[in-house]
Coordinates of C-alpha atoms in Angstrom, one line a residue:
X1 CA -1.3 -3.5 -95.4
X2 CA -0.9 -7.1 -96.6
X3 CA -0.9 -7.9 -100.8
X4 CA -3.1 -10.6 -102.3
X5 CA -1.7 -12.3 -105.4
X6 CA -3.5 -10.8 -108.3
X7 CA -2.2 -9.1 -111.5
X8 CA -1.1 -5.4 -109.9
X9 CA -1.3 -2.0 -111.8
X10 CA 2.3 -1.6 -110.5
X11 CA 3.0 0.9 -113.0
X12 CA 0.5 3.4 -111.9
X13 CA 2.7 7.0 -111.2
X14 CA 0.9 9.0 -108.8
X15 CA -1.3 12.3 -109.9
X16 CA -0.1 15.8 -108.8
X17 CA -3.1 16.2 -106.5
X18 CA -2.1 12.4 -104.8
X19 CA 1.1 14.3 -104.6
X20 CA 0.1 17.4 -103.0
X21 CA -2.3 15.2 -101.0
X22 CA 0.1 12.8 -99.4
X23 CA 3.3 15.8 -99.3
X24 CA 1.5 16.8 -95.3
X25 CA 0.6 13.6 -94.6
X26 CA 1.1 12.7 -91.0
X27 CA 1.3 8.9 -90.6
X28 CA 4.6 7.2 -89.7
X29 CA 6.3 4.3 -89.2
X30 CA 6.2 4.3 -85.5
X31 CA 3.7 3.8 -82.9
X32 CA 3.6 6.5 -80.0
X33 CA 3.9 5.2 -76.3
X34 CA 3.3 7.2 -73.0
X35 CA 5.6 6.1 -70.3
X36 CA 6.0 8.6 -67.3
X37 CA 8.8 10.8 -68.7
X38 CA 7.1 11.8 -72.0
X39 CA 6.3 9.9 -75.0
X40 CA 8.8 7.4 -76.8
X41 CA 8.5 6.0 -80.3
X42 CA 8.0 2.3 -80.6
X43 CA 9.4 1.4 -84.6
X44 CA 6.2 -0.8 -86.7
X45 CA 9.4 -2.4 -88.2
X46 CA 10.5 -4.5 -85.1
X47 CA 10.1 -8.6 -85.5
X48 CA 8.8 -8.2 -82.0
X49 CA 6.3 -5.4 -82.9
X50 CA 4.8 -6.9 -86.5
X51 CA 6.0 -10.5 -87.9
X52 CA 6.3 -10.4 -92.1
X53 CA 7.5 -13.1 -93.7
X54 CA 7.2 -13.1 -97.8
X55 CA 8.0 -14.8 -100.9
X56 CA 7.7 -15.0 -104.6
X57 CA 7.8 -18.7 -104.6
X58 CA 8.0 -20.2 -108.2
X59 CA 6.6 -17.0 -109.7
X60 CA 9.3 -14.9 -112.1
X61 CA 8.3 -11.7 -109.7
X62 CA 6.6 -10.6 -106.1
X63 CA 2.8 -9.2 -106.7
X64 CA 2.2 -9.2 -103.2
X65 CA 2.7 -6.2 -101.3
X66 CA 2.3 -4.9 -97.6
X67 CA 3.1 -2.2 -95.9
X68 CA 2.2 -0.4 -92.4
X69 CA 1.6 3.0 -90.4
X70 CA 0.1 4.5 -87.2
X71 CA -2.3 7.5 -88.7
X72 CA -3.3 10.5 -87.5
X73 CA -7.0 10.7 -88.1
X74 CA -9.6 13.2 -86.3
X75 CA -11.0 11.7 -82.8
X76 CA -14.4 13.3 -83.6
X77 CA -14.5 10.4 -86.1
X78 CA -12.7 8.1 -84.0
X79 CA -15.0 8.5 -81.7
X80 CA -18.2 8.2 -83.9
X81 CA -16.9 4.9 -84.9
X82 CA -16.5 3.3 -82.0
X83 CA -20.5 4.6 -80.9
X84 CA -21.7 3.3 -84.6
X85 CA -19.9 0.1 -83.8
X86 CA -20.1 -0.9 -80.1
X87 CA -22.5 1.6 -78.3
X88 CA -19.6 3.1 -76.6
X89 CA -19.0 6.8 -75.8
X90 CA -15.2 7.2 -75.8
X91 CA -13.8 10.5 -74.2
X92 CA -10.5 11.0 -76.2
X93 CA -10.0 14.0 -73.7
X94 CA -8.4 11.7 -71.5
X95 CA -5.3 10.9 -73.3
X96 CA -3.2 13.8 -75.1
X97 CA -4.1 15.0 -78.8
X98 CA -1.3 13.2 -80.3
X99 CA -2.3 9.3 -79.1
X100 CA -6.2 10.6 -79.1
X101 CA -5.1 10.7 -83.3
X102 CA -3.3 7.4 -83.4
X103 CA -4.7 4.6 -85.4
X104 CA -2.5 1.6 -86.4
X105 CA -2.8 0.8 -89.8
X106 CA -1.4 -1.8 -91.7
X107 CA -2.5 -4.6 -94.2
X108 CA -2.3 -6.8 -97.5
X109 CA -2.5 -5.6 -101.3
X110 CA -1.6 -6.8 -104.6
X111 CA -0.4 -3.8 -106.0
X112 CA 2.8 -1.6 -105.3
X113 CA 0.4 1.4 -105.7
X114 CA -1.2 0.4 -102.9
X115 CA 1.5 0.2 -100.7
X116 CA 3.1 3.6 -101.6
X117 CA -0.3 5.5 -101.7
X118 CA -3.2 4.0 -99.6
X119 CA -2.0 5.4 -96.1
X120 CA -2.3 8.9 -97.7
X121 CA -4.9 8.5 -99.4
X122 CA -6.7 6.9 -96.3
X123 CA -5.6 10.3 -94.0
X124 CA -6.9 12.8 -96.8
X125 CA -10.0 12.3 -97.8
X126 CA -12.5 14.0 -96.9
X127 CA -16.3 14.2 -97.0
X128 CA -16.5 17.1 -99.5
X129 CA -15.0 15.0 -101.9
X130 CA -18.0 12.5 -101.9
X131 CA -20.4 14.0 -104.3
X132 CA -18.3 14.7 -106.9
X133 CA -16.6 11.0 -106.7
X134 CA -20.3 9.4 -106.3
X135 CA -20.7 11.6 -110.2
X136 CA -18.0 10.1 -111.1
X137 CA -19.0 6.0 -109.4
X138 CA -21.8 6.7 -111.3
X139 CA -20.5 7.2 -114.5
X140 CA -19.3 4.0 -114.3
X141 CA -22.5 2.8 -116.0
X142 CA -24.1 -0.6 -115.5
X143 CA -24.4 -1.7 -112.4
X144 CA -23.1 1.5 -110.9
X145 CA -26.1 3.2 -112.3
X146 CA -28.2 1.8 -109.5
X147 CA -25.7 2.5 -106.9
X148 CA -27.3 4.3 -104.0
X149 CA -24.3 5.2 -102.2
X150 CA -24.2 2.6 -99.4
X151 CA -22.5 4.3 -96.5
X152 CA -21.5 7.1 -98.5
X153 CA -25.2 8.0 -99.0
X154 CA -25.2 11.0 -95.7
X155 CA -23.3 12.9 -98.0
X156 CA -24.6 13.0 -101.4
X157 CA -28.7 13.6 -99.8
X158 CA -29.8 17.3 -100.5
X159 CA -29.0 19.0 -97.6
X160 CA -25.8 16.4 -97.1
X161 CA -25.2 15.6 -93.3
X162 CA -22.7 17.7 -91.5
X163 CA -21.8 14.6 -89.0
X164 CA -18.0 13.9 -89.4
X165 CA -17.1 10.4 -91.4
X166 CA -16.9 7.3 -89.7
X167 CA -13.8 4.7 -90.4
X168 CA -16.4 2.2 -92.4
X169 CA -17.1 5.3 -94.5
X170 CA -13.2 6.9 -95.0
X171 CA -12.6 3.0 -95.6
X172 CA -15.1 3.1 -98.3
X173 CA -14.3 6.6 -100.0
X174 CA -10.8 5.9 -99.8
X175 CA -11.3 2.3 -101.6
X176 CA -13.5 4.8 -104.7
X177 CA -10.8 7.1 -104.7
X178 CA -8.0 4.6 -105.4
X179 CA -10.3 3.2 -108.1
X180 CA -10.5 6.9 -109.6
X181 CA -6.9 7.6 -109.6
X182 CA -6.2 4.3 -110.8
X183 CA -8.9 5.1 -113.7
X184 CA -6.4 7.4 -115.7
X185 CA -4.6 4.8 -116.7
X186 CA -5.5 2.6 -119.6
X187 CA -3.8 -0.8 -118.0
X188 CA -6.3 -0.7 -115.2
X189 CA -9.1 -1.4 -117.7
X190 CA -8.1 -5.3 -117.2
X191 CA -5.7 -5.0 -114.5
X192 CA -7.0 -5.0 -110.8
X193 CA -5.7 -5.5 -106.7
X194 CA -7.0 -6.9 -104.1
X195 CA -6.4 -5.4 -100.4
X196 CA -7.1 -5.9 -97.1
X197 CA -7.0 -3.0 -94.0
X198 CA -6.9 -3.8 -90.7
X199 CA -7.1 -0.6 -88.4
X200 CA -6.1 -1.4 -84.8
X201 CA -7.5 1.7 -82.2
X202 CA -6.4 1.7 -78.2
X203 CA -9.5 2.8 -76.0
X204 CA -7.7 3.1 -73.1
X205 CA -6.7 5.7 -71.4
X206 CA -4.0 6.1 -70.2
X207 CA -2.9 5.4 -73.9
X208 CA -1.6 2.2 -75.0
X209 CA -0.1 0.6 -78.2
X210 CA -2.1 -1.8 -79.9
X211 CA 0.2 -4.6 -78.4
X212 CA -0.8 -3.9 -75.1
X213 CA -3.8 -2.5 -75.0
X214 CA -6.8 -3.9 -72.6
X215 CA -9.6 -2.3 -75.1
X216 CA -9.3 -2.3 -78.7
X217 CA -11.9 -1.1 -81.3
X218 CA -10.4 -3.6 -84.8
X219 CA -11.5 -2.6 -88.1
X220 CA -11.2 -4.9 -91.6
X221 CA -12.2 -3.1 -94.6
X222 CA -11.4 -6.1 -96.9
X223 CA -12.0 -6.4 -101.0
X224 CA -10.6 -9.5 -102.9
X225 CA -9.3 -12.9 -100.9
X226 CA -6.4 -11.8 -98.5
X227 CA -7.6 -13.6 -95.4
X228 CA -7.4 -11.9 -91.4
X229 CA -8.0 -13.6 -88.2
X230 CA -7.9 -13.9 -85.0
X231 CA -6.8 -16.4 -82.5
X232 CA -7.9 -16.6 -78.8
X233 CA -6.0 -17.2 -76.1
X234 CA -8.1 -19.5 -74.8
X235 CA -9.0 -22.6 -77.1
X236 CA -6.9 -20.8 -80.0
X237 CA -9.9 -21.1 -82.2
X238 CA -9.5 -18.9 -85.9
X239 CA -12.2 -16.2 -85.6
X240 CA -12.2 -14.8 -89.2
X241 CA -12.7 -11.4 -90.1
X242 CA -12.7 -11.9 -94.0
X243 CA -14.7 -14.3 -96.7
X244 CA -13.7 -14.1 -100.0
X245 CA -15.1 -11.9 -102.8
X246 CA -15.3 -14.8 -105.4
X247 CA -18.6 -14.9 -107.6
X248 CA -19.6 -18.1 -105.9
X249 CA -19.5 -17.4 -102.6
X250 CA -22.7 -16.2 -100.6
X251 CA -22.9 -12.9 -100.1
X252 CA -21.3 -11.8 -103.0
X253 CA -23.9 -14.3 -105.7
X254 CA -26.6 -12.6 -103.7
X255 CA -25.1 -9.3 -104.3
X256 CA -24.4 -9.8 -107.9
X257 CA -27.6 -12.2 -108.8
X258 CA -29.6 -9.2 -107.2
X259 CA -28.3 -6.6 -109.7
X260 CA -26.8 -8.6 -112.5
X261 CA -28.0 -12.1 -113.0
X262 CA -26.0 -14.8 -113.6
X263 CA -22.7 -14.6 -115.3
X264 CA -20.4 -17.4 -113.7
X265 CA -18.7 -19.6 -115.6
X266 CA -16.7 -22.4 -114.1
X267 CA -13.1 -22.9 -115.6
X268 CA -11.6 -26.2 -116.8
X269 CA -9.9 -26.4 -113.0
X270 CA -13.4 -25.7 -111.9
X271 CA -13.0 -23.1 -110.4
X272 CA -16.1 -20.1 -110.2
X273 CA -15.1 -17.2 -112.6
X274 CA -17.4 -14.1 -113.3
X275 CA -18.0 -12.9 -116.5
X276 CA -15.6 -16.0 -117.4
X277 CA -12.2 -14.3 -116.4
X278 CA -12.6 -13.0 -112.9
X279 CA -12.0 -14.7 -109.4
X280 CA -12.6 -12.1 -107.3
X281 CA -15.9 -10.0 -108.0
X282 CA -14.5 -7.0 -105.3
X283 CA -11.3 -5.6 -106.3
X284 CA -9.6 -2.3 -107.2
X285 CA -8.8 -1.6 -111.0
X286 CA -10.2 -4.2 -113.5
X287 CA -12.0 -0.7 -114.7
X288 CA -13.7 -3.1 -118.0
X289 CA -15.9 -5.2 -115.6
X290 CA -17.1 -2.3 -113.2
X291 CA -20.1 -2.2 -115.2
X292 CA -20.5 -5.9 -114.5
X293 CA -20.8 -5.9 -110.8
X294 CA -17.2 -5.8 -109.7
X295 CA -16.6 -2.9 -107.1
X296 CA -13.5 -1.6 -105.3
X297 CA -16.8 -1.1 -102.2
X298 CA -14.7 -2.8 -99.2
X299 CA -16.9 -5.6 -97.1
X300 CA -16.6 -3.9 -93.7
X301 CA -16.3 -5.9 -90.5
X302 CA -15.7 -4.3 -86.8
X303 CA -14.7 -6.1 -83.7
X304 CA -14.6 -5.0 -79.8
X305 CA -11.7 -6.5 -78.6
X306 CA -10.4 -7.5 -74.9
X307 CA -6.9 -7.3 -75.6
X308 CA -5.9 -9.7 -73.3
X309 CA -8.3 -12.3 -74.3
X310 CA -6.5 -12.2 -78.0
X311 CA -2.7 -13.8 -78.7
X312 CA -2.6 -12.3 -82.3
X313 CA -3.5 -11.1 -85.4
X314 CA -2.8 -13.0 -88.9
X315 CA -2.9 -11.6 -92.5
X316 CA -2.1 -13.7 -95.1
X317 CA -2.3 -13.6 -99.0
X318 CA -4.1 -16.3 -101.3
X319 CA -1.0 -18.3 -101.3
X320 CA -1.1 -19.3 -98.3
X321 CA -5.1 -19.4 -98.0
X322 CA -5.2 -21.3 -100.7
X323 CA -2.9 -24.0 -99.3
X324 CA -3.8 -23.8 -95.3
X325 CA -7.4 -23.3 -93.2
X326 CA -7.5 -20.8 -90.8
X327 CA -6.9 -22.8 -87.8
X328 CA -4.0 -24.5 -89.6
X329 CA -3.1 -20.8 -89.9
X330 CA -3.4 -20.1 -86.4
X331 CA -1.7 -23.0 -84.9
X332 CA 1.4 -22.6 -86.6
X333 CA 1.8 -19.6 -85.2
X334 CA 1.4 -20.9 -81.4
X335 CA 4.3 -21.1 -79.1
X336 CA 6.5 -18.2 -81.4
X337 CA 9.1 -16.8 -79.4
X338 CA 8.4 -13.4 -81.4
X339 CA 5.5 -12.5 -84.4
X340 CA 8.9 -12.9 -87.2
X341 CA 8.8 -16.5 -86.2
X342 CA 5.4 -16.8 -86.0
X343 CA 5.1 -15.5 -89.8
X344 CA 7.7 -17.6 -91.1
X345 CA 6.7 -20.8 -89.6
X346 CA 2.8 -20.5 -91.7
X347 CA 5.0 -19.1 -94.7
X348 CA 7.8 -21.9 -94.8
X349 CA 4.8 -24.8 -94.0
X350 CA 2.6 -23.6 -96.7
X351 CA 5.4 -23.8 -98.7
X352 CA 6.5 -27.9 -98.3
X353 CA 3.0 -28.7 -98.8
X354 CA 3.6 -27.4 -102.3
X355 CA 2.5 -24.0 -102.7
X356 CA 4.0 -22.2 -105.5
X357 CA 2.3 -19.0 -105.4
X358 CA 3.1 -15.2 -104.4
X359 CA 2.8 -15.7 -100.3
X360 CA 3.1 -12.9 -97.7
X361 CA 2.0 -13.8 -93.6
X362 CA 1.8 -10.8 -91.4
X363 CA 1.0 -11.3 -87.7
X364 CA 0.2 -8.6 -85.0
X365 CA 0.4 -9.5 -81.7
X366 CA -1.8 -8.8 -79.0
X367 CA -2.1 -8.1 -75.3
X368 CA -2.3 -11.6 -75.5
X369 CA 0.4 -12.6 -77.2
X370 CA 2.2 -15.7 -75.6
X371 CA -0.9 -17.1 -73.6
X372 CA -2.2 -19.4 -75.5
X373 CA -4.4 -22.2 -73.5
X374 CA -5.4 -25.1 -74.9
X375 CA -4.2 -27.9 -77.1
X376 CA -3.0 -27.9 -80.9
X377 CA -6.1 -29.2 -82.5
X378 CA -4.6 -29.3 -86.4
X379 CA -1.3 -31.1 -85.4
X380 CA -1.9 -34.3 -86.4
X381 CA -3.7 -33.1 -89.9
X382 CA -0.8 -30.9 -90.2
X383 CA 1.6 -33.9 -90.1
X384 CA -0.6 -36.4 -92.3
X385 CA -0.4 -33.2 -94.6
X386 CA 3.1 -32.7 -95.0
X387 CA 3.9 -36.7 -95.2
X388 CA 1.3 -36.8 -98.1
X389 CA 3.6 -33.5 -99.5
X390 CA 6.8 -35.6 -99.7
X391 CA 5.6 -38.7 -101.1
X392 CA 3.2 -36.9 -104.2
X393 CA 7.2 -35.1 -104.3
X394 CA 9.0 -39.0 -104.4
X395 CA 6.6 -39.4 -107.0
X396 CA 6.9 -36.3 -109.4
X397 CA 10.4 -36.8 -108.8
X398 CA 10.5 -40.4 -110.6

């Protein structure tokens, strides 16, 4: 996972049920690969496998966290998902138990929490656990008193459904659970994270990593303003897979105008706060303004892939966002000789155009990776960009 720049509950110690929880835990820091002899372990850690490049920039310390794992989760779930999702019926049967199980799993967070927990947590929850956490959602008061359930709702209805969870509903009841733990502690009243998830599953068969595979069902379970995409390989267009939770954008002043009214205030910057100290109105922790509207309920987007018609995968925090579009994003990272590059060449151009914020890139490739057709289309903006960086500079400077 990726970290968003946000204050972190990076305190938080872990219960002894997270403990017991994540002591069997079976995700790892390797993805599985049949070749003809047996299996081999490819490591997630590889520049050529997963590009991160981070930094604190003029900030006294890093809030932005990531980490990364391939998880073993139940195919009878895997393979609801992927009929929810795309309409198609995918026969894990075909591949052996152990890459049938494989999900890559990796993203963006603002908390150190988050890093050291959420694949856990993600592995071990179940859907017995639902009723008693929607008791305790509920308690929450507020807003949360109206709270239905969303896709959670199967399992709290009198008889509760037997069908096996779904990754948009483990994303969701792991995002509540996280907001539970985190609950025990009294810093999390006004401290919150941001995160975003990216689940990356291989439909073929024979089994292939996420690197190379022809077919591959992406998931984003996103909640704050860490940003994913996608670029093509042909045209190299951004295809976004996030919008930021902030109170004035669209979905989320429906959401909240819908159950709360109106409670954004604009800043002296002018930028859109809720309840007059909030940017993001989705985000983990910040336990004072649940009440208010703000939920740790991830915005769930799913994608069909053709491997081969996708170069990469980028994750980036606010940092960068905040500085470059998405298809300045994407462009940057065309012509990399390896996903490292690719990462630090967004990272270090964000950076002479001035920004000064916690910044972390992460790029995935894809099948593919390498193949991008068509021209640079932000070059020139880029380059009027950075000569308007080093004269405001020249100025400040004098």
């Amino acid at each position: 996972m990726l970290a968003v720049r946000r204050i972190s509950a990076v305190g938080h110690r872990p219960s002894p049920l997270q403990q017991l929880r994540t002591r069997g835990a079976g995700y790892h820091d390797y993805v599985r690969v049949e070749t003809p002899s047996g299996h081999i372990r490819v490591p997630l850690s590889s520049p050529k496998v997963i590009g991160i490049a981070n930094d604190r920039g003029d900030r006294s310390h890093q809030e932005d966290f990531y980490s990364f794992a391939a998880l073993s989760l139940d195919p009878k779930e895997l393979q609801r998902s992927v009929k929810k999702h795309f309409g198609i019926e995918w026969d894990s049967t075909k591949v052996s138990d152990l890459l049938a199980r494989q999900v890559m799993h990796g993203g963006s967070m603002v908390s150190q929490y988050l890093r050291q927990e959420l694949h856990g947590l993600f592995e071990s929850s179940k859907a017995s656990d639902i009723p008693e956490l929607y008791d305790w959602i509920r308690s929450l008061g507020g807003y949360f008193k109206r709270f239905r359930g969303g896709v959670l709702a199967p399992w709290i209805a009198e008889p509760p459904t037997e069908d096996p969870l779904d990754l948009e509903t483990r994303a969701t009841l792991t995002f509540f659970e996280v907001d539970r733990n985190l609950s025990s502690e009294e810093a999390t009243q006004t401290c919150g994270a941001t995160a975003s998830v990216a689940l990356l599953h291989s439909l073929d068969a024979p089994a292939t990593p996420f690197f190379s595979a022809k077919k591959l069902a992406l998931t984003v379970a996103h909640c704050g303003d860490t940003r994913v995409m996608l670029c093509p390989v042909k045209g190299g267009k951004a295809c976004p897979m996030t919008e930021n939770h902030h109170a004035d954008a669209r979905v989320e002043s429906i959401r909240l105008r819908r159950m709360m009214g109106s409670s954004i205030i604009t800043d002296s910057y002018g930028e859109s706060r809720w309840m007059g100290a909030l940017t993001n109105t989705r985000c983990l922790g910040d336990l004072r303004y649940k009440k208010f509207g703000v939920t740790p309920e991830p915005e769930v987007r799913t994608k069909l892939l053709n491997g081969e018609e996708w170069a990469y995968m980028v994750l980036v925090s606010d940092g960068v966002s905040s500085v470059l579009s998405d298809d300045e994003i994407t462009d940057l990272a065309r012509g990399s000789p390896d996903p490292r590059t690719a990462a630090k060449k967004i990272l270090d151009f964000s950076q002479e155009l001035g920004g000064e914020d916690n910044a972390t890139v992460i790029v995935v490739p894809l099948a593919g990776w390498g193949r991008n057709e068509g021209t640079d289309e932000t070059k020139e903006l880029r380059e009027y960009r950075r000569i308007q960086a080093i004269g405001s500079e020249r100025q400040r400077r004098m």
